[in-house]
Amino acid sequence: GRGPPDHRSEDLVTNTVAVLGTGTMGAGMARNLIGAGLDVTVWNRSPDRARPLADAGARIATDAAEAVSGADVVVTMLFDVDAVAQVMEWALPAVAPDAVWAQTSTVGLDGTERLAALAAQHDVAFVDAPVLGTKGPAEQGTLTVLASGPTSLREAVTPVFDAIGSKTIWVGDQPGEGHKLKLVANSWIGSIITGVAQAVALAEALGLDPQLFPDTIAGGPLDMPYAQLKSKSMIDGEFPSSFAVSGVLKDTRLIAAAVRSAGVRSDVVDAVEEAFRTTEAAGHGDEDMAAVVHAFRPTGS
């Protein structure tokens, strides 16, 4: 006898949060939820990735259904839509009647529709909440949350979003609106990192000191901290991952699908996808996205 999935009693307060997925992003988010004074239970498919969070004050669950049982808000941060769907098919029957599922993984437009339908099948309230930011912002609690879902659910998820992020943008009241903005923003990020890689590789191939490129744009209207950071990584050949090549490739394919379905020209996203596909195929899938510079360097260099 649950009410409609977008309904939540006004007097309910969010105290307990389950985080499903404690990889690079999920672990940082969980630590900030703990830091905000929330009661946090975590679950990860590989338990070794979750265990360090016990020292920070999280309860470690051995299965996803156990993790969500009793939680006011359930947060998913997993690699792709199939991973999220599989885990939530196990977990949704155990979700409390008034709980809200905040889905933060990047899964694309069709993926969000699929997960929202899965939530509705189980009468669980659903908020689409992809995040902008990589490892550093996840650890610092400075992500930007791009949320969409019924207005009645905002109060429940606000303590969670305030803990994991420095800004929440409510894009609309329908799941999928937040994801549209996420894909728009990520399309720009992919274009920038690919453009920086091309500039660095071109400078090298023309026989210039590639450091001249970031030095030249420094302080001008076309400069940005991101270009300085990523060009340094490319020039130094050091790629500790804040956002791995494999993840960018997955997201770029979701962007390409949205571009095509919207009738927008796909030349740029196709080039970005090909650059990251080439980089992953060369064995750099686990390295930071700055490793895409490998795709632009002349063969054999």
Short mmCIF file of N, CA and C in Angstrom, two decimals, residues 14-127:
data_model
loop_
_atom_site.label_atom_id
_atom_site.label_comp_id
_atom_site.label_asym_id
_atom_site.label_seq_id
_atom_site.Cartn_x
_atom_site.Cartn_y
_atom_site.Cartn_z
N THR A 14 15.81 13.25 6.01
CA THR A 14 16.83 12.34 5.50
C THR A 14 17.97 12.22 6.50
N ASN A 15 18.14 11.02 7.04
CA ASN A 15 19.23 10.73 7.97
C ASN A 15 20.16 9.64 7.47
N THR A 16 19.58 8.67 6.74
CA THR A 16 20.36 7.50 6.33
C THR A 16 20.46 7.42 4.82
N VAL A 17 21.66 7.14 4.35
CA VAL A 17 21.93 7.11 2.91
C VAL A 17 22.68 5.82 2.59
N ALA A 18 22.26 5.16 1.52
CA ALA A 18 23.01 4.01 0.99
C ALA A 18 23.71 4.46 -0.28
N VAL A 19 25.00 4.14 -0.40
CA VAL A 19 25.76 4.44 -1.62
C VAL A 19 26.15 3.11 -2.26
N LEU A 20 25.63 2.89 -3.46
CA LEU A 20 25.95 1.67 -4.21
C LEU A 20 26.96 2.03 -5.29
N GLY A 21 28.18 1.53 -5.11
CA GLY A 21 29.28 1.85 -6.01
C GLY A 21 30.28 2.75 -5.32
N THR A 22 31.44 2.19 -4.93
CA THR A 22 32.44 2.99 -4.21
C THR A 22 33.76 3.01 -4.97
N GLY A 23 33.65 3.27 -6.28
CA GLY A 23 34.84 3.50 -7.09
C GLY A 23 35.38 4.90 -6.81
N THR A 24 36.11 5.46 -7.76
CA THR A 24 36.72 6.78 -7.58
C THR A 24 35.71 7.82 -7.15
N MET A 25 34.56 7.85 -7.83
CA MET A 25 33.55 8.86 -7.54
C MET A 25 32.75 8.52 -6.28
N GLY A 26 32.24 7.31 -6.22
CA GLY A 26 31.36 6.91 -5.12
C GLY A 26 32.04 6.97 -3.76
N ALA A 27 33.32 6.63 -3.70
CA ALA A 27 34.04 6.66 -2.42
C ALA A 27 34.15 8.09 -1.90
N GLY A 28 34.49 9.02 -2.79
CA GLY A 28 34.58 10.42 -2.39
C GLY A 28 33.24 10.96 -1.93
N MET A 29 32.19 10.60 -2.65
CA MET A 29 30.84 11.04 -2.29
C MET A 29 30.44 10.48 -0.92
N ALA A 30 30.75 9.19 -0.68
CA ALA A 30 30.40 8.56 0.60
C ALA A 30 31.10 9.25 1.76
N ARG A 31 32.37 9.58 1.58
CA ARG A 31 33.13 10.26 2.66
C ARG A 31 32.50 11.61 3.00
N ASN A 32 32.04 12.33 1.99
CA ASN A 32 31.44 13.64 2.25
C ASN A 32 30.05 13.52 2.88
N LEU A 33 29.33 12.45 2.55
CA LEU A 33 28.04 12.20 3.21
C LEU A 33 28.26 11.90 4.70
N ILE A 34 29.30 11.11 5.00
CA ILE A 34 29.66 10.82 6.39
C ILE A 34 30.05 12.13 7.10
N GLY A 35 30.87 12.93 6.41
CA GLY A 35 31.33 14.20 6.97
C GLY A 35 30.19 15.16 7.27
N ALA A 36 29.08 15.01 6.52
CA ALA A 36 27.91 15.88 6.74
C ALA A 36 27.02 15.36 7.87
N GLY A 37 27.45 14.25 8.51
CA GLY A 37 26.71 13.74 9.66
C GLY A 37 25.60 12.76 9.33
N LEU A 38 25.57 12.30 8.09
CA LEU A 38 24.55 11.33 7.69
C LEU A 38 25.03 9.92 8.04
N ASP A 39 24.08 9.03 8.24
CA ASP A 39 24.36 7.63 8.54
C ASP A 39 24.50 6.90 7.19
N VAL A 40 25.70 6.46 6.87
CA VAL A 40 25.98 5.97 5.51
C VAL A 40 26.31 4.48 5.50
N THR A 41 25.62 3.75 4.62
CA THR A 41 25.95 2.35 4.35
C THR A 41 26.43 2.27 2.91
N VAL A 42 27.51 1.54 2.67
CA VAL A 42 28.05 1.43 1.31
C VAL A 42 28.10 -0.02 0.85
N TRP A 43 27.99 -0.18 -0.46
CA TRP A 43 28.13 -1.50 -1.07
C TRP A 43 28.92 -1.34 -2.35
N ASN A 44 29.78 -2.30 -2.63
CA ASN A 44 30.50 -2.34 -3.90
C ASN A 44 30.64 -3.78 -4.35
N ARG A 45 30.56 -3.97 -5.66
CA ARG A 45 30.65 -5.33 -6.21
C ARG A 45 31.96 -6.01 -5.78
N SER A 46 33.07 -5.25 -5.82
CA SER A 46 34.34 -5.74 -5.27
C SER A 46 34.46 -5.19 -3.85
N PRO A 47 34.25 -6.02 -2.83
CA PRO A 47 34.21 -5.51 -1.44
C PRO A 47 35.49 -4.78 -1.03
N ASP A 48 36.62 -5.13 -1.63
CA ASP A 48 37.89 -4.48 -1.28
C ASP A 48 37.83 -2.97 -1.50
N ARG A 49 37.03 -2.53 -2.49
CA ARG A 49 36.93 -1.10 -2.79
C ARG A 49 36.11 -0.37 -1.74
N ALA A 50 35.25 -1.11 -1.02
CA ALA A 50 34.38 -0.49 -0.03
C ALA A 50 35.01 -0.45 1.36
N ARG A 51 35.88 -1.43 1.66
CA ARG A 51 36.38 -1.61 3.04
C ARG A 51 37.05 -0.37 3.65
N PRO A 52 37.86 0.38 2.86
CA PRO A 52 38.50 1.56 3.47
C PRO A 52 37.50 2.56 4.04
N LEU A 53 36.26 2.53 3.56
CA LEU A 53 35.25 3.48 4.04
C LEU A 53 34.77 3.16 5.46
N ALA A 54 35.02 1.92 5.91
CA ALA A 54 34.65 1.55 7.28
C ALA A 54 35.40 2.43 8.27
N ASP A 55 36.67 2.71 7.99
CA ASP A 55 37.48 3.55 8.87
C ASP A 55 36.95 4.98 8.93
N ALA A 56 36.29 5.39 7.85
CA ALA A 56 35.73 6.76 7.81
C ALA A 56 34.38 6.83 8.52
N GLY A 57 33.81 5.65 8.84
CA GLY A 57 32.55 5.64 9.57
C GLY A 57 31.36 5.06 8.83
N ALA A 58 31.61 4.46 7.66
CA ALA A 58 30.52 3.85 6.90
C ALA A 58 30.28 2.42 7.38
N ARG A 59 29.04 1.98 7.23
CA ARG A 59 28.72 0.57 7.44
C ARG A 59 28.90 -0.12 6.09
N ILE A 60 29.58 -1.26 6.08
CA ILE A 60 29.82 -1.98 4.83
C ILE A 60 28.78 -3.09 4.70
N ALA A 61 28.01 -3.05 3.63
CA ALA A 61 27.01 -4.09 3.39
C ALA A 61 27.59 -5.14 2.45
N THR A 62 27.18 -6.38 2.65
CA THR A 62 27.70 -7.47 1.81
C THR A 62 26.86 -7.68 0.55
N ASP A 63 25.63 -7.17 0.56
CA ASP A 63 24.87 -7.20 -0.69
C ASP A 63 24.04 -5.93 -0.81
N ALA A 64 23.63 -5.64 -2.03
CA ALA A 64 22.98 -4.36 -2.33
C ALA A 64 21.63 -4.23 -1.61
N ALA A 65 20.89 -5.33 -1.51
CA ALA A 65 19.58 -5.28 -0.85
C ALA A 65 19.74 -4.93 0.63
N GLU A 66 20.76 -5.50 1.25
CA GLU A 66 21.05 -5.19 2.66
C GLU A 66 21.42 -3.72 2.81
N ALA A 67 22.17 -3.20 1.84
CA ALA A 67 22.63 -1.81 1.90
C ALA A 67 21.46 -0.82 1.88
N VAL A 68 20.46 -1.08 1.03
CA VAL A 68 19.39 -0.11 0.85
C VAL A 68 18.29 -0.22 1.90
N SER A 69 18.25 -1.35 2.58
CA SER A 69 17.20 -1.58 3.56
C SER A 69 17.26 -0.53 4.66
N GLY A 70 16.20 0.25 4.80
CA GLY A 70 16.15 1.27 5.83
C GLY A 70 16.72 2.62 5.43
N ALA A 71 17.29 2.74 4.24
CA ALA A 71 17.86 4.03 3.81
C ALA A 71 16.76 5.00 3.39
N ASP A 72 16.95 6.28 3.70
CA ASP A 72 16.03 7.32 3.25
C ASP A 72 16.31 7.69 1.79
N VAL A 73 17.60 7.70 1.43
CA VAL A 73 18.00 7.99 0.05
C VAL A 73 19.00 6.93 -0.39
N VAL A 74 18.80 6.41 -1.59
CA VAL A 74 19.72 5.44 -2.19
C VAL A 74 20.43 6.13 -3.34
N VAL A 75 21.77 6.16 -3.28
CA VAL A 75 22.57 6.80 -4.33
C VAL A 75 23.27 5.71 -5.14
N THR A 76 23.13 5.76 -6.47
CA THR A 76 23.88 4.83 -7.32
C THR A 76 24.96 5.60 -8.06
N MET A 77 26.21 5.07 -8.02
CA MET A 77 27.34 5.63 -8.76
C MET A 77 28.13 4.45 -9.31
N LEU A 78 27.65 3.92 -10.44
CA LEU A 78 28.23 2.74 -11.07
C LEU A 78 28.62 3.07 -12.51
N PHE A 79 29.31 2.14 -13.19
CA PHE A 79 29.95 2.50 -14.46
C PHE A 79 28.97 2.82 -15.58
N ASP A 80 27.95 1.99 -15.75
CA ASP A 80 27.05 2.21 -16.88
C ASP A 80 25.64 1.72 -16.55
N VAL A 81 24.73 1.88 -17.51
CA VAL A 81 23.32 1.57 -17.25
C VAL A 81 23.11 0.10 -16.91
N ASP A 82 23.86 -0.80 -17.55
CA ASP A 82 23.67 -2.22 -17.27
C ASP A 82 24.07 -2.55 -15.84
N ALA A 83 25.16 -1.95 -15.37
CA ALA A 83 25.59 -2.18 -13.99
C ALA A 83 24.55 -1.65 -13.01
N VAL A 84 24.02 -0.45 -13.28
CA VAL A 84 23.02 0.14 -12.38
C VAL A 84 21.75 -0.72 -12.37
N ALA A 85 21.28 -1.10 -13.56
CA ALA A 85 20.04 -1.88 -13.66
C ALA A 85 20.17 -3.21 -12.94
N GLN A 86 21.30 -3.88 -13.13
CA GLN A 86 21.50 -5.18 -12.50
C GLN A 86 21.48 -5.07 -10.98
N VAL A 87 22.22 -4.09 -10.46
CA VAL A 87 22.29 -3.92 -9.00
C VAL A 87 20.93 -3.53 -8.43
N MET A 88 20.23 -2.62 -9.12
CA MET A 88 18.94 -2.15 -8.58
C MET A 88 17.82 -3.18 -8.74
N GLU A 89 17.95 -4.07 -9.69
CA GLU A 89 16.97 -5.17 -9.76
C GLU A 89 17.07 -6.03 -8.50
N TRP A 90 18.28 -6.20 -7.97
CA TRP A 90 18.46 -6.93 -6.69
C TRP A 90 17.94 -6.07 -5.54
N ALA A 91 18.24 -4.77 -5.59
CA ALA A 91 18.05 -3.92 -4.42
C ALA A 91 16.65 -3.33 -4.27
N LEU A 92 15.98 -3.01 -5.38
CA LEU A 92 14.71 -2.28 -5.30
C LEU A 92 13.64 -2.93 -4.42
N PRO A 93 13.51 -4.27 -4.44
CA PRO A 93 12.49 -4.86 -3.55
C PRO A 93 12.73 -4.58 -2.07
N ALA A 94 13.97 -4.24 -1.70
CA ALA A 94 14.31 -3.99 -0.30
C ALA A 94 14.26 -2.50 0.07
N VAL A 95 14.01 -1.64 -0.92
CA VAL A 95 13.99 -0.20 -0.65
C VAL A 95 12.74 0.16 0.16
N ALA A 96 12.93 1.02 1.17
CA ALA A 96 11.82 1.43 2.05
C ALA A 96 10.76 2.21 1.26
N PRO A 97 9.49 2.15 1.69
CA PRO A 97 8.39 2.77 0.94
C PRO A 97 8.56 4.25 0.65
N ASP A 98 9.12 5.00 1.59
CA ASP A 98 9.24 6.45 1.38
C ASP A 98 10.62 6.88 0.89
N ALA A 99 11.46 5.93 0.57
CA ALA A 99 12.83 6.26 0.16
C ALA A 99 12.86 6.85 -1.25
N VAL A 100 13.94 7.55 -1.54
CA VAL A 100 14.15 8.13 -2.87
C VAL A 100 15.45 7.57 -3.45
N TRP A 101 15.40 7.20 -4.71
CA TRP A 101 16.59 6.73 -5.44
C TRP A 101 17.16 7.92 -6.21
N ALA A 102 18.38 8.34 -5.85
CA ALA A 102 19.09 9.41 -6.55
C ALA A 102 20.15 8.75 -7.45
N GLN A 103 19.92 8.81 -8.75
CA GLN A 103 20.75 8.08 -9.71
C GLN A 103 21.79 9.05 -10.29
N THR A 104 23.06 8.90 -9.83
CA THR A 104 24.11 9.87 -10.20
C THR A 104 25.05 9.37 -11.30
N SER A 105 24.97 8.09 -11.65
CA SER A 105 25.84 7.55 -12.71
C SER A 105 25.45 8.16 -14.06
N THR A 106 26.44 8.31 -14.95
CA THR A 106 26.14 8.80 -16.30
C THR A 106 25.72 7.60 -17.17
N VAL A 107 24.44 7.60 -17.56
CA VAL A 107 23.89 6.44 -18.28
C VAL A 107 23.22 6.82 -19.59
N GLY A 108 23.19 8.12 -19.94
CA GLY A 108 22.58 8.56 -21.19
C GLY A 108 21.07 8.71 -21.07
N LEU A 109 20.45 9.15 -22.17
CA LEU A 109 19.02 9.46 -22.16
C LEU A 109 18.17 8.20 -22.17
N ASP A 110 18.49 7.26 -23.05
CA ASP A 110 17.74 6.00 -23.07
C ASP A 110 17.94 5.25 -21.76
N GLY A 111 19.17 5.30 -21.23
CA GLY A 111 19.48 4.61 -19.98
C GLY A 111 18.69 5.17 -18.81
N THR A 112 18.55 6.50 -18.77
CA THR A 112 17.78 7.14 -17.69
C THR A 112 16.31 6.74 -17.78
N GLU A 113 15.79 6.69 -19.00
CA GLU A 113 14.39 6.27 -19.21
C GLU A 113 14.19 4.84 -18.70
N ARG A 114 15.16 3.99 -19.00
CA ARG A 114 15.10 2.59 -18.57
C ARG A 114 15.10 2.48 -17.04
N LEU A 115 15.97 3.26 -16.38
CA LEU A 115 16.08 3.18 -14.92
C LEU A 115 14.86 3.81 -14.23
N ALA A 116 14.34 4.89 -14.81
CA ALA A 116 13.14 5.52 -14.24
C ALA A 116 11.96 4.55 -14.31
N ALA A 117 11.89 3.80 -15.42
CA ALA A 117 10.81 2.80 -15.58
C ALA A 117 10.98 1.67 -14.55
N LEU A 118 12.23 1.29 -14.31
CA LEU A 118 12.51 0.24 -13.32
C LEU A 118 12.09 0.70 -11.92
N ALA A 119 12.38 1.96 -11.60
CA ALA A 119 11.97 2.52 -10.31
C ALA A 119 10.44 2.51 -10.19
N ALA A 120 9.76 2.93 -11.26
CA ALA A 120 8.29 3.00 -11.25
C ALA A 120 7.66 1.62 -11.05
N GLN A 121 8.30 0.59 -11.66
CA GLN A 121 7.79 -0.79 -11.49
C GLN A 121 7.76 -1.18 -10.02
N HIS A 122 8.71 -0.65 -9.26
CA HIS A 122 8.82 -0.99 -7.83
C HIS A 122 8.23 0.09 -6.93
N ASP A 123 7.53 1.07 -7.53
CA ASP A 123 6.94 2.18 -6.76
C ASP A 123 7.98 2.92 -5.91
N VAL A 124 9.15 3.10 -6.47
CA VAL A 124 10.21 3.84 -5.76
C VAL A 124 10.40 5.20 -6.44
N ALA A 125 10.43 6.25 -5.64
CA ALA A 125 10.62 7.61 -6.17
C ALA A 125 12.02 7.74 -6.76
N PHE A 126 12.13 8.46 -7.89
CA PHE A 126 13.37 8.48 -8.67
C PHE A 126 13.76 9.92 -9.00
N VAL A 127 15.03 10.26 -8.72
CA VAL A 127 15.60 11.54 -9.12
C VAL A 127 16.81 11.28 -10.01
#
